[in-house]
mmCIF file of C-alpha atoms and ligand atoms in Angstrom:
data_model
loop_
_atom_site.group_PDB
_atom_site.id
_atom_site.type_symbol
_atom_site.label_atom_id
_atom_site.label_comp_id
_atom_site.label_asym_id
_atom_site.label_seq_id
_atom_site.Cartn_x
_atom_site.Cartn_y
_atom_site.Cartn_z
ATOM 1 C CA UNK W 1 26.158 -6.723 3.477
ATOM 2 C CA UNK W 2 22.575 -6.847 3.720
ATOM 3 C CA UNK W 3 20.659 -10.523 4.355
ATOM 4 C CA UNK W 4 17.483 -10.752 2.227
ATOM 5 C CA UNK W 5 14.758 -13.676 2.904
ATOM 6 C CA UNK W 6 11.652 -14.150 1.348
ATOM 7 C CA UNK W 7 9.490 -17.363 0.062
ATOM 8 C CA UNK W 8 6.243 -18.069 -2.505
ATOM 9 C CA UNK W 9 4.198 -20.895 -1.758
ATOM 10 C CA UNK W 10 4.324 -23.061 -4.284
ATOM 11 C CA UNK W 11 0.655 -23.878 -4.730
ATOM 12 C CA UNK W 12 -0.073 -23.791 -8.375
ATOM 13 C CA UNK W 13 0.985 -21.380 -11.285
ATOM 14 C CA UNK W 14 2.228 -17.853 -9.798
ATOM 15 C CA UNK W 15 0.407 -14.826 -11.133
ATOM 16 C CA UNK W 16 1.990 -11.393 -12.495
ATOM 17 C CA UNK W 17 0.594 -10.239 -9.031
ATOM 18 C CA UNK W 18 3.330 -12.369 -7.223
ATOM 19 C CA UNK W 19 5.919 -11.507 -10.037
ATOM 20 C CA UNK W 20 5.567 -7.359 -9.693
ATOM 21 C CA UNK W 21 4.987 -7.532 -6.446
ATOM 22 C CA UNK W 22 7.711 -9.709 -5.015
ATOM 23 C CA UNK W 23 9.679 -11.061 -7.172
ATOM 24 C CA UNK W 24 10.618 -8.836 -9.316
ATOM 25 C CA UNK W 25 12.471 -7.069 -6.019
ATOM 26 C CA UNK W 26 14.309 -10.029 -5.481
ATOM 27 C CA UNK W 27 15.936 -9.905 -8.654
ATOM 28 C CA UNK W 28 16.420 -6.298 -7.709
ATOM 29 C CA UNK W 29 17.910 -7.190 -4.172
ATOM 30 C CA UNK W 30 20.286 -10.258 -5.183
ATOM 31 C CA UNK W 31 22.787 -7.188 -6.542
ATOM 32 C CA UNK W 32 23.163 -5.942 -3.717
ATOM 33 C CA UNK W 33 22.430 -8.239 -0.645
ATOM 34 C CA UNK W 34 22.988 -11.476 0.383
ATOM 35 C CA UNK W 35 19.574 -13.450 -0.592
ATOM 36 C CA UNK W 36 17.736 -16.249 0.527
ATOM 37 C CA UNK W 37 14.862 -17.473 -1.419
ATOM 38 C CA UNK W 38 12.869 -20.440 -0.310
ATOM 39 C CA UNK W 39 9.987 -22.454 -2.069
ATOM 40 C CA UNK W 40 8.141 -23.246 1.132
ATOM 41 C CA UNK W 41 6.828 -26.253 0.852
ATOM 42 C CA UNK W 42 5.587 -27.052 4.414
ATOM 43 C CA UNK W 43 3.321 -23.659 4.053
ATOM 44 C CA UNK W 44 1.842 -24.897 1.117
ATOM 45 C CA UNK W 45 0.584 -28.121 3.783
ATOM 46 C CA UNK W 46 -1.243 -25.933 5.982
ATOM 47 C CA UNK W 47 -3.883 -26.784 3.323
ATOM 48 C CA UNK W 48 -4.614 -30.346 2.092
ATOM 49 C CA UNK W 49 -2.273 -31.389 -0.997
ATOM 50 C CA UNK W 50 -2.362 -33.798 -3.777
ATOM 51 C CA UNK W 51 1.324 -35.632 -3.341
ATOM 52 C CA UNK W 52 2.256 -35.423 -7.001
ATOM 53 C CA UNK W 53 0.721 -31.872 -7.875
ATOM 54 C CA UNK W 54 2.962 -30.656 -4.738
ATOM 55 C CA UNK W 55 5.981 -31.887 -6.115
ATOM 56 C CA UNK W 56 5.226 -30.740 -9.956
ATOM 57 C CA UNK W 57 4.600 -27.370 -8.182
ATOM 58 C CA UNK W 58 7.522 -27.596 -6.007
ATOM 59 C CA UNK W 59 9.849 -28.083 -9.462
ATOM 60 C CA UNK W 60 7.623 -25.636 -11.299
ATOM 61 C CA UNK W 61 8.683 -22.775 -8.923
ATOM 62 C CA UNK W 62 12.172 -23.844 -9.006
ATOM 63 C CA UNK W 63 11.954 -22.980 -12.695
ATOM 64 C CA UNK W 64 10.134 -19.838 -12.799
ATOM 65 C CA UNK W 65 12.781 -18.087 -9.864
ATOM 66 C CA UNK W 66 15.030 -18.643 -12.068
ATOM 67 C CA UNK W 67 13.462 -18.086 -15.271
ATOM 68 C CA UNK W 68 12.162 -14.594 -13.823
ATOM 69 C CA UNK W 69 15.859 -13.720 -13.116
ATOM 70 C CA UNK W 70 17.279 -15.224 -9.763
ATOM 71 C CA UNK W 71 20.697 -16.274 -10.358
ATOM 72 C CA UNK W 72 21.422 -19.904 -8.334
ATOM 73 C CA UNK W 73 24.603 -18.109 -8.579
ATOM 74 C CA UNK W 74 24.181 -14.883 -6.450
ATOM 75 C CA UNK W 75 21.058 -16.414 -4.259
ATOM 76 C CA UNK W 76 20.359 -19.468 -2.015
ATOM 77 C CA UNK W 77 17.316 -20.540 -3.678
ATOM 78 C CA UNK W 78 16.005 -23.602 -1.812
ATOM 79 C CA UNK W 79 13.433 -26.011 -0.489
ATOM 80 C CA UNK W 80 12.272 -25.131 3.038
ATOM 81 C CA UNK W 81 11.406 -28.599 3.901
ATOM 82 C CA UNK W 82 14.917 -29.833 2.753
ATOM 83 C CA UNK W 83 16.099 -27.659 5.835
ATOM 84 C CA UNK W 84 15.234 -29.059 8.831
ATOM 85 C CA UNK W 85 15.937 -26.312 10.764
ATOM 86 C CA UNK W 86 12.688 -24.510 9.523
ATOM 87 C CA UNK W 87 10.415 -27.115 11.108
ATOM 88 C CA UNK W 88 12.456 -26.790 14.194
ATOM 89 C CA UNK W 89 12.482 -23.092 15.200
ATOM 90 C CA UNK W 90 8.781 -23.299 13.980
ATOM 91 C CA UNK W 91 7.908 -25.569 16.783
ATOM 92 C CA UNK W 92 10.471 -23.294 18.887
ATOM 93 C CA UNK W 93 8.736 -20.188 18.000
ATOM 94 C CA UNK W 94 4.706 -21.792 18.321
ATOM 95 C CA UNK W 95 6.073 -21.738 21.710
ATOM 96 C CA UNK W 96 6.792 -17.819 21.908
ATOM 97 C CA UNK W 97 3.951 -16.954 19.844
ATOM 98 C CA UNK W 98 0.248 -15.971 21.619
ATOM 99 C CA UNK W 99 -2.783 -17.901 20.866
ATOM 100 C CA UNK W 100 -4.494 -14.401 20.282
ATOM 101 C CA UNK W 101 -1.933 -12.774 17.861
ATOM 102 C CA UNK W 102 -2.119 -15.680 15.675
ATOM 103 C CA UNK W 103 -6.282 -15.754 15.779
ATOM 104 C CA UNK W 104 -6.319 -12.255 14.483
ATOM 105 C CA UNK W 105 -4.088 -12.499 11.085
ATOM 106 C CA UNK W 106 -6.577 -11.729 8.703
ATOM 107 C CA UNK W 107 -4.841 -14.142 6.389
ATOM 108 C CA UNK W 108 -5.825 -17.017 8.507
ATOM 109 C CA UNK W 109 -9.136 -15.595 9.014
ATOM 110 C CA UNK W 110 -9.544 -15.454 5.349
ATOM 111 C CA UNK W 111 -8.938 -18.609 4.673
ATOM 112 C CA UNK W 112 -10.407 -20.802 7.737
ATOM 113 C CA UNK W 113 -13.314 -19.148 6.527
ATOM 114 C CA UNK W 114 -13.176 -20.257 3.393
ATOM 115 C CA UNK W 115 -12.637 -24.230 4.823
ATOM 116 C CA UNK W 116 -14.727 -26.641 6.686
ATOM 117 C CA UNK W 117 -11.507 -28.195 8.071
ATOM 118 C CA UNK W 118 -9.228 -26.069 9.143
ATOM 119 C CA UNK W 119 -5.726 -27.220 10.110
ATOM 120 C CA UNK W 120 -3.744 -26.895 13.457
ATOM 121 C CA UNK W 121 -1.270 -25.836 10.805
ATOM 122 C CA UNK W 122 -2.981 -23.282 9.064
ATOM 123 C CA UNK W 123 -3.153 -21.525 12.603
ATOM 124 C CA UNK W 124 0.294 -21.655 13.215
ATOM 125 C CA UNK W 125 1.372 -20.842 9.768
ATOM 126 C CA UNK W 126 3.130 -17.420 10.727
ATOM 127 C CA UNK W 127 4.861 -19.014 13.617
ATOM 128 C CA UNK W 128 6.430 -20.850 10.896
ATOM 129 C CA UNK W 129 6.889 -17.964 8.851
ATOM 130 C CA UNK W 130 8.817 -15.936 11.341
ATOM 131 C CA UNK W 131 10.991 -19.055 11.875
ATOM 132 C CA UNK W 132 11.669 -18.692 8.129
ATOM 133 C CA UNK W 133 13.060 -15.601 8.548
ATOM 134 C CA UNK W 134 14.915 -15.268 11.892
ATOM 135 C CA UNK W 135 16.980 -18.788 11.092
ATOM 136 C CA UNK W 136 18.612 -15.856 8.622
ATOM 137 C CA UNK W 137 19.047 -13.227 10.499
ATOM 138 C CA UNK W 138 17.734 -11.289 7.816
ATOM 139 C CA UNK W 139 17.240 -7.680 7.444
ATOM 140 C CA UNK W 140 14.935 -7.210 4.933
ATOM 141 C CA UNK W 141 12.119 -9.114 3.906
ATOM 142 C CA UNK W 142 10.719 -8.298 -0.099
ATOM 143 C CA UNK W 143 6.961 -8.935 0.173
ATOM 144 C CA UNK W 144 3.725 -7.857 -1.124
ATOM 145 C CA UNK W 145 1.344 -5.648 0.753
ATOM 146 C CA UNK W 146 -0.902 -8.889 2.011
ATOM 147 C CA UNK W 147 2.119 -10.330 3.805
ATOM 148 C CA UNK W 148 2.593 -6.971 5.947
ATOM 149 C CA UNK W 149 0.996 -8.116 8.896
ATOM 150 C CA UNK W 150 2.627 -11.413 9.221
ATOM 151 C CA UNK W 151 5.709 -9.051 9.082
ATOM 152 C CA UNK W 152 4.903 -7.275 12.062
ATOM 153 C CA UNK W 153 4.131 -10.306 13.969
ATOM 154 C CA UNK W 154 7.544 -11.430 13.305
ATOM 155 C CA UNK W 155 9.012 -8.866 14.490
ATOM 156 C CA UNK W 156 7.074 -8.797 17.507
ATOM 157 C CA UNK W 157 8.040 -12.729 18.417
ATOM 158 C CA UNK W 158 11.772 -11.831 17.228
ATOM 159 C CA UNK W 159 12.023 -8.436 20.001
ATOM 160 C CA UNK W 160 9.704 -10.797 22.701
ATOM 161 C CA UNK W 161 12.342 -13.105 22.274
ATOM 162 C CA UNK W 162 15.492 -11.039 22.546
ATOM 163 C CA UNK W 163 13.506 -9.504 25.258
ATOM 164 C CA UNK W 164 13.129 -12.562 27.392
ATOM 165 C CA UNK W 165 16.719 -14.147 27.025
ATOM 166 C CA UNK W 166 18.787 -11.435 25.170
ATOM 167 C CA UNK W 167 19.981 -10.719 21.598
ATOM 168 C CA UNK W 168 19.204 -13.661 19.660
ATOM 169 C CA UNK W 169 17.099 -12.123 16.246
ATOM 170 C CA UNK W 170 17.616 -9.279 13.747
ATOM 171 C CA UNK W 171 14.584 -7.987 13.825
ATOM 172 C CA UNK W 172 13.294 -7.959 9.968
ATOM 173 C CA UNK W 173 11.829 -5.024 7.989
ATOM 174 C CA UNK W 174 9.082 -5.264 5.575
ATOM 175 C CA UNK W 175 10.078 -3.984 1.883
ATOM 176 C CA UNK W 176 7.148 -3.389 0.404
ATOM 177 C CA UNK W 177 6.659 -1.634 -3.296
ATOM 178 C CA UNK W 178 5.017 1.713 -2.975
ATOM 179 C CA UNK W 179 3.927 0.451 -6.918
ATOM 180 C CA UNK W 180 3.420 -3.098 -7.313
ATOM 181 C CA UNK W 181 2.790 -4.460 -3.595
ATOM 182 C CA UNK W 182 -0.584 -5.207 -4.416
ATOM 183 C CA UNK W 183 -1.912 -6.032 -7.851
ATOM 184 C CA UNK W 184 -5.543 -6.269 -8.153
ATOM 185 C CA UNK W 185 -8.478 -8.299 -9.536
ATOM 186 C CA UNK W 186 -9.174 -7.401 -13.076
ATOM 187 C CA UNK W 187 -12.442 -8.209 -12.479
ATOM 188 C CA UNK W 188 -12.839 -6.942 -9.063
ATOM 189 C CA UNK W 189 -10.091 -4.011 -8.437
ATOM 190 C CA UNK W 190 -11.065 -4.040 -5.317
ATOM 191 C CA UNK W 191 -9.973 -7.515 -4.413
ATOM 192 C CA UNK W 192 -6.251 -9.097 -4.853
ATOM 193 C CA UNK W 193 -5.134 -10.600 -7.439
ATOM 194 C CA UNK W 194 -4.704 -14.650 -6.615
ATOM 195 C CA UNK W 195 -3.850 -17.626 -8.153
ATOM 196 C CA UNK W 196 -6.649 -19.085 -5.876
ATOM 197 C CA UNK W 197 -9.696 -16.887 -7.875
ATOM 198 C CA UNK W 198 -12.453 -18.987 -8.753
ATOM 199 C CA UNK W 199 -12.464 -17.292 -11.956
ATOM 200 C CA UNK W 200 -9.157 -17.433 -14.399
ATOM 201 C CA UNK W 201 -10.166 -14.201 -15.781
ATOM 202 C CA UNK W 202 -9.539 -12.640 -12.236
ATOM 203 C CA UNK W 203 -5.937 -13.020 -12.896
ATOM 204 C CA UNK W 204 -2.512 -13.381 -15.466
ATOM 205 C CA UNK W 205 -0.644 -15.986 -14.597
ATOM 206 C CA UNK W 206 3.178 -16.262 -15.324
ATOM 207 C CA UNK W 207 2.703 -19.171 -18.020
ATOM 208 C CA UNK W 208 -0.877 -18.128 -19.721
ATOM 209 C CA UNK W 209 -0.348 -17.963 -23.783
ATOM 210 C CA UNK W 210 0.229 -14.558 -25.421
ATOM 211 C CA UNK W 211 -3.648 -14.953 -26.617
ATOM 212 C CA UNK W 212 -4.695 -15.768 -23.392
ATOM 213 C CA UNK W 213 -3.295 -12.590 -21.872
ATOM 214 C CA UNK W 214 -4.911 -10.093 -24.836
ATOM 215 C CA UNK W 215 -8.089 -12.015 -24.082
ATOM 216 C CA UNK W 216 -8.137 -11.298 -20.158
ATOM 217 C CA UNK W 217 -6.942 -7.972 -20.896
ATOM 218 C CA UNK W 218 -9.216 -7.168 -22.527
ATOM 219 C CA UNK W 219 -12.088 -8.171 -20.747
ATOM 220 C CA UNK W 220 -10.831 -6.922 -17.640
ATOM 221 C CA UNK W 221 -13.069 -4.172 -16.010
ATOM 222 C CA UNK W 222 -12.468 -0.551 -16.420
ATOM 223 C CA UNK W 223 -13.695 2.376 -14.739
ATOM 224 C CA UNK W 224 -16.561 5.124 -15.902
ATOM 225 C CA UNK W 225 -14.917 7.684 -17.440
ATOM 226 C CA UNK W 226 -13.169 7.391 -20.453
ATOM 227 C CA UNK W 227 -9.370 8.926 -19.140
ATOM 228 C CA UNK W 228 -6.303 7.170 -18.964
ATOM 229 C CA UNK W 229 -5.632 9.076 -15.104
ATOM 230 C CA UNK W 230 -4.516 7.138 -12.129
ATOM 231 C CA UNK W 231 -6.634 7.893 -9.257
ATOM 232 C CA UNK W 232 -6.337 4.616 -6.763
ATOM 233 C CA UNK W 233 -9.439 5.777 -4.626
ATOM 234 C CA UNK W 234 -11.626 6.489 -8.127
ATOM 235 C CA UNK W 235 -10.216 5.143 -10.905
ATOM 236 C CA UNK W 236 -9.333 1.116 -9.170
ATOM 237 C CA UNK W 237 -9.884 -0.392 -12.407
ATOM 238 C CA UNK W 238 -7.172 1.925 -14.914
ATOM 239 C CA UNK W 239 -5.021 2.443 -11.671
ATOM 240 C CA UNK W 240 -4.448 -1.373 -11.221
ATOM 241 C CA UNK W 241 -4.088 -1.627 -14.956
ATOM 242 C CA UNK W 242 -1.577 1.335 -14.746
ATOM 243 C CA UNK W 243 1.079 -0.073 -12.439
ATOM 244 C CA UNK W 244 0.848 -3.407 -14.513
ATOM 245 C CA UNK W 245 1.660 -1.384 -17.290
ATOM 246 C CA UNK W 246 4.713 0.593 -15.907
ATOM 247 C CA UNK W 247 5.534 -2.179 -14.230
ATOM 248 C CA UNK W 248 6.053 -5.013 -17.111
ATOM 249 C CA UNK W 249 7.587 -2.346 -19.259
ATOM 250 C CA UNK W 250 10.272 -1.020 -16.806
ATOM 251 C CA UNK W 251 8.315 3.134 -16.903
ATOM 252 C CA UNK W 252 6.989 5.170 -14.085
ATOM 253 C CA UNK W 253 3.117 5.561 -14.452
ATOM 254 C CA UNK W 254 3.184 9.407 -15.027
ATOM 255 C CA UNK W 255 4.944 8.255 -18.311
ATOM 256 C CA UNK W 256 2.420 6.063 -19.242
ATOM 257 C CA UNK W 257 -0.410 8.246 -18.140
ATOM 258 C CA UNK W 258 1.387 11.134 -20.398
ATOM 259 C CA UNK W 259 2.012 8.872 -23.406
ATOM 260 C CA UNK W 260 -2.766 8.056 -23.327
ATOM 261 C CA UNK W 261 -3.807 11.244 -22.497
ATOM 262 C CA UNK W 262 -6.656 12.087 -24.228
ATOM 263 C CA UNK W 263 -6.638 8.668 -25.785
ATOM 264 C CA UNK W 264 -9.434 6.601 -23.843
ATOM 265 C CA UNK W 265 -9.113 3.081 -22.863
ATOM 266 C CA UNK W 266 -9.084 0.957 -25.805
ATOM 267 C CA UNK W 267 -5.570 1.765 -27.123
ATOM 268 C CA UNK W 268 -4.184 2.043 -23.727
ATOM 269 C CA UNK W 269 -5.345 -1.606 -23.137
ATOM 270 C CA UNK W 270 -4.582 -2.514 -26.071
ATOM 271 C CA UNK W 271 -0.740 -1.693 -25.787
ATOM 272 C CA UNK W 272 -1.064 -3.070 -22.466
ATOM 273 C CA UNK W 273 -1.343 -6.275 -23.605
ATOM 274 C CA UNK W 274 1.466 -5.979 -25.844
ATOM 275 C CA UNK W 275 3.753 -4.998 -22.854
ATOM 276 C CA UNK W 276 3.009 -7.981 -20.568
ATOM 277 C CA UNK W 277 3.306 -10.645 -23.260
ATOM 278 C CA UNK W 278 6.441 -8.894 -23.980
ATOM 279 C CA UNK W 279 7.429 -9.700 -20.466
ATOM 280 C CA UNK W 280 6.193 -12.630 -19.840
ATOM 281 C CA UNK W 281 7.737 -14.474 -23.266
ATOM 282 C CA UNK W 282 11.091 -14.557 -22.529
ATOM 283 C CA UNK W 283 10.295 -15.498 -18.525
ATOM 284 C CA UNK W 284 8.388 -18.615 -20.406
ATOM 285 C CA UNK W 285 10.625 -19.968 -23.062
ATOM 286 C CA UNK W 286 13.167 -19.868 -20.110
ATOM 287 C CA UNK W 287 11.030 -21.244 -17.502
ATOM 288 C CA UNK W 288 10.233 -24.110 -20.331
ATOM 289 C CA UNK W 289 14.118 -25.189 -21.090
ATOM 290 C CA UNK W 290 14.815 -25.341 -17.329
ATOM 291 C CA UNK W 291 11.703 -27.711 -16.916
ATOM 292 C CA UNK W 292 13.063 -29.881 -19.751
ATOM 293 C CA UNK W 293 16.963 -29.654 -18.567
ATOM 294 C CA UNK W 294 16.860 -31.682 -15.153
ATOM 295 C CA UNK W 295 19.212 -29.290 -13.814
ATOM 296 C CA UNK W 296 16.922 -27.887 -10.720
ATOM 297 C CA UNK W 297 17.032 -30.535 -7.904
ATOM 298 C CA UNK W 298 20.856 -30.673 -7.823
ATOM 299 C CA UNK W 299 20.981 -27.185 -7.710
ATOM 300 C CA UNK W 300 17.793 -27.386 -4.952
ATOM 301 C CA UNK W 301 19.822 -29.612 -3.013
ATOM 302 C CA UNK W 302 23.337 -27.544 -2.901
ATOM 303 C CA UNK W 303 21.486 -24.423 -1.960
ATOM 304 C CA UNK W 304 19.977 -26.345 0.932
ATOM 305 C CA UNK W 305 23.166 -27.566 2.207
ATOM 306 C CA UNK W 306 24.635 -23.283 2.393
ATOM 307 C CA UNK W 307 21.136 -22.572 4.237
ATOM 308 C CA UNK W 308 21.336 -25.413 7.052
ATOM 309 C CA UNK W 309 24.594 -24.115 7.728
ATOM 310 C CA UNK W 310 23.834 -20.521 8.426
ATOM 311 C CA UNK W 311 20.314 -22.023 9.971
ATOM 312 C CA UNK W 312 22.081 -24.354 12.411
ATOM 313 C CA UNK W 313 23.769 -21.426 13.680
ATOM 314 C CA UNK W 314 20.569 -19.955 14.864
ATOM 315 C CA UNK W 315 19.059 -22.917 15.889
ATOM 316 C CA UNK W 316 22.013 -23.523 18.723
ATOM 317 C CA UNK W 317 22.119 -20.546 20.296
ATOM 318 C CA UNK W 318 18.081 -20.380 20.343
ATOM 319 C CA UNK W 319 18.090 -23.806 22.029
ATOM 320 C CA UNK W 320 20.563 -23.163 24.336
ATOM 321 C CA UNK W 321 19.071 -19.557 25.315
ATOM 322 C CA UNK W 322 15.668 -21.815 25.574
ATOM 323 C CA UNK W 323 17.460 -24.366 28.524
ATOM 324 C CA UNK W 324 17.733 -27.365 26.117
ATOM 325 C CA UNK W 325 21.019 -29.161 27.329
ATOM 326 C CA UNK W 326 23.383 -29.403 24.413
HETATM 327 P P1 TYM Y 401 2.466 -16.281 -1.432
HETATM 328 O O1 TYM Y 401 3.029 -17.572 -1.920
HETATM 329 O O2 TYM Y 401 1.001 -16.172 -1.265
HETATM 330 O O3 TYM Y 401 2.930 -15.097 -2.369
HETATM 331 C C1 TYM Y 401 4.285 -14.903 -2.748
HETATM 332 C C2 TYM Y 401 4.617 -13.418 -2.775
HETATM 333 O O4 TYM Y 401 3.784 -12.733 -3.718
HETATM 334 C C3 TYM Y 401 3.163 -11.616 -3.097
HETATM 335 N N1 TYM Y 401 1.848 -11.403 -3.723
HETATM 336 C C4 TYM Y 401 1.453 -10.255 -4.284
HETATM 337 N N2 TYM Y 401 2.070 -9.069 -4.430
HETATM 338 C C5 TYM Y 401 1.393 -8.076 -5.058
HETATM 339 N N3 TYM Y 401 0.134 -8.225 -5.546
HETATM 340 C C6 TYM Y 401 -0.521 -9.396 -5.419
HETATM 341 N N4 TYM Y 401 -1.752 -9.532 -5.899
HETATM 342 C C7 TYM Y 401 0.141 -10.484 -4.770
HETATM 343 N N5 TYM Y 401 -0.208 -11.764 -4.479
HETATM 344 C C8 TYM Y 401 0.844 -12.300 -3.847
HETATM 345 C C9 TYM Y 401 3.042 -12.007 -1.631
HETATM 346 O O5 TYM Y 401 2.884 -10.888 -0.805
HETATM 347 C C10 TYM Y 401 4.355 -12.718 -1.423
HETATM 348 O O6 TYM Y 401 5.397 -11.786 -1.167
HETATM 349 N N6 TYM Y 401 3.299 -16.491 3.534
HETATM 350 C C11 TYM Y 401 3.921 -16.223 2.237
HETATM 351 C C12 TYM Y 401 5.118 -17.118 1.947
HETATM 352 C C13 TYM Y 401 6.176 -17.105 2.987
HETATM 353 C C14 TYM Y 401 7.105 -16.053 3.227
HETATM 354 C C15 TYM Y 401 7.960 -16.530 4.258
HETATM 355 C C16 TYM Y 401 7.300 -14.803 2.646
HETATM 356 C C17 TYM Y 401 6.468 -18.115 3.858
HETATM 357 N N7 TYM Y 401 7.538 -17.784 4.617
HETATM 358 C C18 TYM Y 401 8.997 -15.729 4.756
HETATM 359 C C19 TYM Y 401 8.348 -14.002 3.154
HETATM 360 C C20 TYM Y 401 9.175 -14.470 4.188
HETATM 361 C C21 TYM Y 401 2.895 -16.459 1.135
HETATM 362 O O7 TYM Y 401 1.975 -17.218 1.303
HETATM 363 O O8 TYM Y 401 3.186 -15.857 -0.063
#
C-alpha cells in the first residue's frame, strides 16, 4: 500500500483554495493509501505568532480535516510539533540542504519580501518540510501547485542523501490536480488565492456565511466577453470561477460550460454561488459540533503516538548512517 503525507499550516481560517486544491485529494487518497496528515505547527512559527490564536488555529484545523471528510479512523491526522522527530530530521536535513537551493524558493522569497524581520526559520522552512515527509517514507505527496517546488527540493535532499550514505528515503512524488491545484484571486485571477490577502473579498474561506459567499461571488471579477468558455490564458476570471464550480459540485467543467452556453455570466454566477454554499454547509455545521464536542486533542494525541513510531524508525537509521553513536 501506498504512504500518503501532506500538511496545512494552520495560520488562520483555510480558504476553498486549500480545500479543492489539497484537501479534497486527501479525502480522495485515505481509500486507498495509507495517510498521514499533519497540522504543522512549527511551520506556522517561521512567522511571528500570537500564543493563543496559534493554539485556537491549531484546534480549528483539527476540526475542519475532519469536518471536510478525513476519517481519524483511516488517517494519522496529527500535530507535527507533538512529534519530536520532525524537529529532529529538520535539524538533520538543514545539514544536507545548500544555502543556495533554499535562497531561491520563491516561496521564501515571497514572503521575506513581504517582512522586515525575517526568520532563520523562515529560510529553513523546506528543510523542515522535506523532514516532514521522508520521516514517512511516503510516496506521494497531495499538494497544490505553489508547493511544487518545495517538492522537488525534497526530492533532491532525499536522492543527495541516499546518494552519500545509501538507501535511506523514498523519494516523494508531487500529486498535483490538473483542476484545482491552484485556485485564484477573485479579484486578481492572476494571483493565488490566500488566506493571507489583504482584502477578504480576494478569497472564500471554509467558514464564511452562505451570504457572505453570494456577496464575494458576486463581486468577484469577470472577464470581457460575455461567454461562459474556459480559456485559462484569456478568460482567467470565468476559468478560475469554472473549476470552483465543477469542483464544489463534483462535474467536469465541459459540463458546466455546456449546461451556460449562450447564457452570459450572471446566471452562471449566480448558480455558482448556490453550489459552494451547498458545499461548504454541511463541512460547517460539522466543523461547528466537533469544535463544541472536546473530542479533538485525545484523538490529536493518539495519532501522534502511531506517527513517532513509524518516525523513530527513520530517525535511527538516518542517525546512524550520519556517524552519531547509538
Ligand atoms: P499551506 O498551509 O499554505 O496550504 C495547504 C495546502 O493548500 C494548498 N493551497 C492551494 N491549492 C490550490 N489553490 C490555492 N489557491 C491554494 N492555496 C493553498 C497548498 O498547496 C497546500 O497543499 N508548506 C506547506 C505545508 C507543509 C507541507 C508539508 C505540505 C508543511 N510540510 C509536507 C506537504 C507536505 C504550506 O504552507 O501549505
Amino acid at each position: 500500500m501506498k504512504r500518503v503525507f501532506s500538511g496545512i499550516q494552520p495560520s488562520g481560517t483555510l480558504t476553498i483554495g486549500n480545500y479543492l486544491g489539497a484537501m479534497k485529494n486527501f479525502v480522495r487518497l485515505q481509500n486507498e493509501a495509507e495517510c498521514y496528515f499533519c497540522i504543522v505547527d512549527l511551520h506556522a512559527i517561521t512567522v511571528p505568532q500570537d500564543p493563543a490564536v496559534l493554539r485556537t488555529n491549531t484546534m480549528s484545523l483539527a476540526a475542519m480535516y475532519v469536518a471536510s471528510g478525513i476519517d481519524p479512523k483511516k488517517s494519522t491526522l496529527f500535530a507535527q510539533s507533538h512529534v519530536r522527530q520532525h524537529t529532529e530530521l529538520g535539524w538533520l536535513l538543514q545539514c544536507i540542504a545548500y544555502y543556495g537551493e533554499l535562497g531561491r524558493m520563491t516561496q521564501f522569497k515571497d514572503k521575506s519580501a513581504q517582512r522586515d524581520v525575517v526568520t532563520a526559520g523562515l529560510f529553513t522552512y523546506p528543510a523542515l518540510m522535506a523532514a516532514d515527509i521522508l520521516l514517512y517514507q511516503a510516496d506521494l505527496v497531495p499538494v497544490g501547485e505553489d508547493q511544487k517546488q518545495h517538492l522537488e527540493l525534497t526530492r533532491d535532499i532525499a536522492e543527495r542523501f541516499n546518494n552519500r550514505f545509501g538507501q535511506t528515503f523514498v523519494v516523494p512524488e508531487p500529486y498535483i490536480s490538473k483542476v484545482g491545484g491552484r485556485i485564484m484571486s477573485l479579484e486578481e485571477p492572476t494571483k493565488k488565492m490566500s488566506k493571507s490577502d489583504e482584502s477578504a473579498g480576494a478569497y472564500i474561506s471554509m467558514l464564511d456565511e452562505p451570504d457572505v459567499v453570494r456577496k464575494k461571488i458576486s463581486r468577484a471579477v469577470t472577464d470581457s466577453e460575455r461567454e461562459v468558455r474556459y480559456d485559462d490564458a484569456n478568460k482567467p476570471a470565468i476559468s478560475n470561477l469554472l473549476t470552483i464550480y465543477a469542483l464544489c459540485a463534483d462535474r467536469t467543467v465541459e459540463d458546466v460550460v455546456a449546461q451556460y452556453a449562450g447564457q452570459g455570466y450572471g446566471p452562471f454566477k449566480k448558480d455558482l454561488a448556490e453550489v459552494v454554499v451547498a458545499a461548504l454547509e454541511p463541512i460547517q455545521a460539522r466543523y461547528r459540533e466537533l469544535m463544541s464536542s472536546g473530542e479533538l486533542a485525545a484523538l490529536l494525541r493518539d495519532a501522534a503516538e502511531r506517527a513517532a513510531e513509524v518516525a523513530e524508525v527513520t530517525v535511527q537509521d538516518v542517525k546512524e548512517k550520519l556517524g552519531f553513536v547509538v
